[in-house]
Amino acid sequence: MSIETGPAPTEPQNVQVRAQLSLSTVAARNLATTTKSQPQMQGISSRWLLRALPWVQVSGGTYRVNRRLSYTVGRGRVSFVKTGTEVRVVPPSLREIPVLRGVADEALLGELAGRFAQREVAAGEVLVEAGQPVDEIYLIAHGKIDKIGTGKYGEAAVLGNLADGDHLGDEAVRQSDALWEYTIKAATSGTVLTLPWGAFQELADRSAELREQINQYLTGAGQAQNQHGEADIELAAGHDGEPELPSTFVDYELAPREYELSVAQTVLRVHSRVADLFNDPMNQIEQQLKLTVEALRERQEFEVVNNPEFGLLANADYEQRIQTHSGPPTPDDLDELLSLRRETSHLFAHPRAIAAFGRECSKRGIYFGSVDVGGHHIPAWRGVPIFPCGKIPVADGHTSSIIAMRAGESNQGVVGLHQTGIPDEYEPGLNVRFMGINEKAVISYLVSTYYSAAILVPDALGVLENVEVSRPRD
């Protein structure tokens, strides 16, 4: 057996270590006072939405929005639950269909929901041809549907788009032998739920409550009203001589909507030893409080966008929601969004949606400019600034929304609600209240901010939905 050996050891070499000639920086720091920054926080955003909203003082804690009496009931979005491949409508959400708005019987809604049949549709599939009898109610569970009609010169034209949660066909309750005024065609593959009118009518024949609700709906639909569904004001114009003039009055909603101030709160805790011994050169409680307030303001803006009770995305009127024509946000989409209201002062979009809009403009050789807002250059379209708002969600990393609004109470727009002058106020609408020191010598402060938002008239806010923000592969 042979054993391999390594190289022969070399002679030891003398290594000269130079003596230190000066004090090291590590030792010097023990005698020096470092220059330090205040605590930093990555989660602070520009919060353009909170800056843009005009804030109304709500002294009583509740803000009531008085409007003219309206006979038409706004449409909402129906909700669905998915189990495997089976899709079912959530029964209480059927109240979002105008004719079912006042139905209180949960069992009745459950039976009605069970009568809907699931149907899978392919992209390009025609569900209904124009001129056919309206014999089914359609609920769109997933996908995008085009309403195709005839243009002025006989050409096919897309009249509108429908998407998840939308419904159509229920308007046939207003008249017998109703015909479809447009063709329904699937723009993408998806899932719809259908209910034959015969099944709906059979249930109405058995339910006195449902018949009463239908009668109330038809009574409101038959009243004199303007194009917005408001009670009409009788006027005379263009007359000659001395005709008898109509008499009129402006009727109001008997049960206007009220907004109660919402709250975001937290308890800030600081150990008394920290507050006593480590307060120089920066006040520890002040720095803790500053970052806590920033976090509360970030949550406040998130709630103004996403809260189901008063958030802008959840409370936009059905008629003010539109779908993108092709997926990504295009100049055509934003033009249509702007056209829905008499004045748009602000656009808000997720930064990825703004980037997607920029790509679509570049494809067309269009340059969208900018406007100066408080010294900041903000991108703009048609002179309306497009503010970045990271609180607008991006669903599954693919789709988002763009919000357009008219702001101001005097302009019948969107307003923020708060109350100033509250006890121990630290900032407008935000207070810090001392809660005491516990047996572990921990100081506690209750930090609260009170806020809400109100849409004064439906056309003050519009939403472009299902905006594709993903970047296509080259």
PDB file of N, CA and C in Angstrom, residues 79-90 113 116-120 139-142 190-193:
ATOM      1  N   SER A  79     -73.275  39.112  -6.601  1.00  0.00           N
ATOM      2  CA  SER A  79     -72.111  38.364  -6.137  1.00  0.00           C
ATOM      3  C   SER A  79     -72.303  36.869  -6.382  1.00  0.00           C
ATOM      4  N   PHE A  80     -71.172  36.167  -6.490  1.00  0.00           N
ATOM      5  CA  PHE A  80     -71.206  34.741  -6.782  1.00  0.00           C
ATOM      6  C   PHE A  80     -70.245  34.011  -5.850  1.00  0.00           C
ATOM      7  N   VAL A  81     -70.495  32.728  -5.677  1.00  0.00           N
ATOM      8  CA  VAL A  81     -69.588  31.857  -4.935  1.00  0.00           C
ATOM      9  C   VAL A  81     -69.233  30.688  -5.845  1.00  0.00           C
ATOM     10  N   LYS A  82     -67.959  30.312  -5.849  1.00  0.00           N
ATOM     11  CA  LYS A  82     -67.469  29.271  -6.753  1.00  0.00           C
ATOM     12  C   LYS A  82     -66.950  28.102  -5.937  1.00  0.00           C
ATOM     13  N   THR A  83     -67.467  26.913  -6.224  1.00  0.00           N
ATOM     14  CA  THR A  83     -67.021  25.677  -5.585  1.00  0.00           C
ATOM     15  C   THR A  83     -66.573  24.721  -6.678  1.00  0.00           C
ATOM     16  N   GLY A  84     -65.261  24.575  -6.840  1.00  0.00           N
ATOM     17  CA  GLY A  84     -64.778  23.796  -7.968  1.00  0.00           C
ATOM     18  C   GLY A  84     -65.134  24.489  -9.271  1.00  0.00           C
ATOM     19  N   THR A  85     -65.870  23.791 -10.105  1.00  0.00           N
ATOM     20  CA  THR A  85     -66.327  24.390 -11.368  1.00  0.00           C
ATOM     21  C   THR A  85     -67.747  24.926 -11.267  1.00  0.00           C
ATOM     22  N   GLU A  86     -68.401  24.704 -10.121  1.00  0.00           N
ATOM     23  CA  GLU A  86     -69.780  25.146  -9.953  1.00  0.00           C
ATOM     24  C   GLU A  86     -69.818  26.595  -9.472  1.00  0.00           C
ATOM     25  N   VAL A  87     -70.629  27.402 -10.125  1.00  0.00           N
ATOM     26  CA  VAL A  87     -70.806  28.809  -9.762  1.00  0.00           C
ATOM     27  C   VAL A  87     -72.259  29.029  -9.373  1.00  0.00           C
ATOM     28  N   ARG A  88     -72.477  29.635  -8.190  1.00  0.00           N
ATOM     29  CA  ARG A  88     -73.823  29.919  -7.722  1.00  0.00           C
ATOM     30  C   ARG A  88     -73.922  31.380  -7.317  1.00  0.00           C
ATOM     31  N   VAL A  89     -75.095  31.970  -7.503  1.00  0.00           N
ATOM     32  CA  VAL A  89     -75.310  33.355  -7.122  1.00  0.00           C
ATOM     33  C   VAL A  89     -75.588  33.419  -5.625  1.00  0.00           C
ATOM     34  N   VAL A  90     -75.054  34.431  -4.966  1.00  0.00           N
ATOM     35  CA  VAL A  90     -75.321  34.641  -3.546  1.00  0.00           C
ATOM     36  C   VAL A  90     -76.716  35.254  -3.425  1.00  0.00           C
ATOM     37  N   ALA A 113     -82.513  32.122  -6.433  1.00  0.00           N
ATOM     38  CA  ALA A 113     -81.116  31.881  -6.805  1.00  0.00           C
ATOM     39  C   ALA A 113     -80.915  30.444  -7.273  1.00  0.00           C
ATOM     40  N   PHE A 116     -81.395  29.568 -11.144  1.00  0.00           N
ATOM     41  CA  PHE A 116     -80.459  29.987 -12.190  1.00  0.00           C
ATOM     42  C   PHE A 116     -79.619  28.803 -12.649  1.00  0.00           C
ATOM     43  N   ALA A 117     -79.430  28.691 -13.954  1.00  0.00           N
ATOM     44  CA  ALA A 117     -78.640  27.607 -14.540  1.00  0.00           C
ATOM     45  C   ALA A 117     -77.303  28.158 -15.039  1.00  0.00           C
ATOM     46  N   GLN A 118     -76.238  27.405 -14.800  1.00  0.00           N
ATOM     47  CA  GLN A 118     -74.892  27.822 -15.211  1.00  0.00           C
ATOM     48  C   GLN A 118     -74.658  27.496 -16.677  1.00  0.00           C
ATOM     49  N   ARG A 119     -73.975  28.429 -17.359  1.00  0.00           N
ATOM     50  CA  ARG A 119     -73.679  28.232 -18.778  1.00  0.00           C
ATOM     51  C   ARG A 119     -72.293  28.783 -19.083  1.00  0.00           C
ATOM     52  N   GLU A 120     -71.461  27.970 -19.700  1.00  0.00           N
ATOM     53  CA  GLU A 120     -70.128  28.413 -20.112  1.00  0.00           C
ATOM     54  C   GLU A 120     -70.200  28.949 -21.538  1.00  0.00           C
ATOM     55  N   LEU A 139     -77.079  36.759 -15.732  1.00  0.00           N
ATOM     56  CA  LEU A 139     -76.129  37.250 -14.738  1.00  0.00           C
ATOM     57  C   LEU A 139     -74.732  36.857 -15.198  1.00  0.00           C
ATOM     58  N   ILE A 140     -73.832  37.810 -15.267  1.00  0.00           N
ATOM     59  CA  ILE A 140     -72.479  37.541 -15.737  1.00  0.00           C
ATOM     60  C   ILE A 140     -71.604  37.246 -14.527  1.00  0.00           C
ATOM     61  N   ALA A 141     -71.202  35.982 -14.385  1.00  0.00           N
ATOM     62  CA  ALA A 141     -70.353  35.588 -13.258  1.00  0.00           C
ATOM     63  C   ALA A 141     -68.883  35.875 -13.541  1.00  0.00           C
ATOM     64  N   HIS A 142     -68.459  35.683 -14.781  1.00  0.00           N
ATOM     65  CA  HIS A 142     -67.060  35.921 -15.124  1.00  0.00           C
ATOM     66  C   HIS A 142     -66.963  36.136 -16.631  1.00  0.00           C
ATOM     67  N   GLY A 190     -66.148  32.891 -20.660  1.00  0.00           N
ATOM     68  CA  GLY A 190     -66.632  33.212 -19.320  1.00  0.00           C
ATOM     69  C   GLY A 190     -67.781  32.322 -18.901  1.00  0.00           C
ATOM     70  N   THR A 191     -68.428  32.748 -17.811  1.00  0.00           N
ATOM     71  CA  THR A 191     -69.529  31.991 -17.231  1.00  0.00           C
ATOM     72  C   THR A 191     -70.701  32.927 -16.991  1.00  0.00           C
ATOM     73  N   VAL A 192     -71.892  32.515 -17.427  1.00  0.00           N
ATOM     74  CA  VAL A 192     -73.108  33.279 -17.164  1.00  0.00           C
ATOM     75  C   VAL A 192     -74.124  32.354 -16.501  1.00  0.00           C
ATOM     76  N   LEU A 193     -75.005  32.947 -15.710  1.00  0.00           N
ATOM     77  CA  LEU A 193     -76.128  32.222 -15.119  1.00  0.00           C
ATOM     78  C   LEU A 193     -77.410  32.760 -15.736  1.00  0.00           C
TER      79      LEU A 193
END
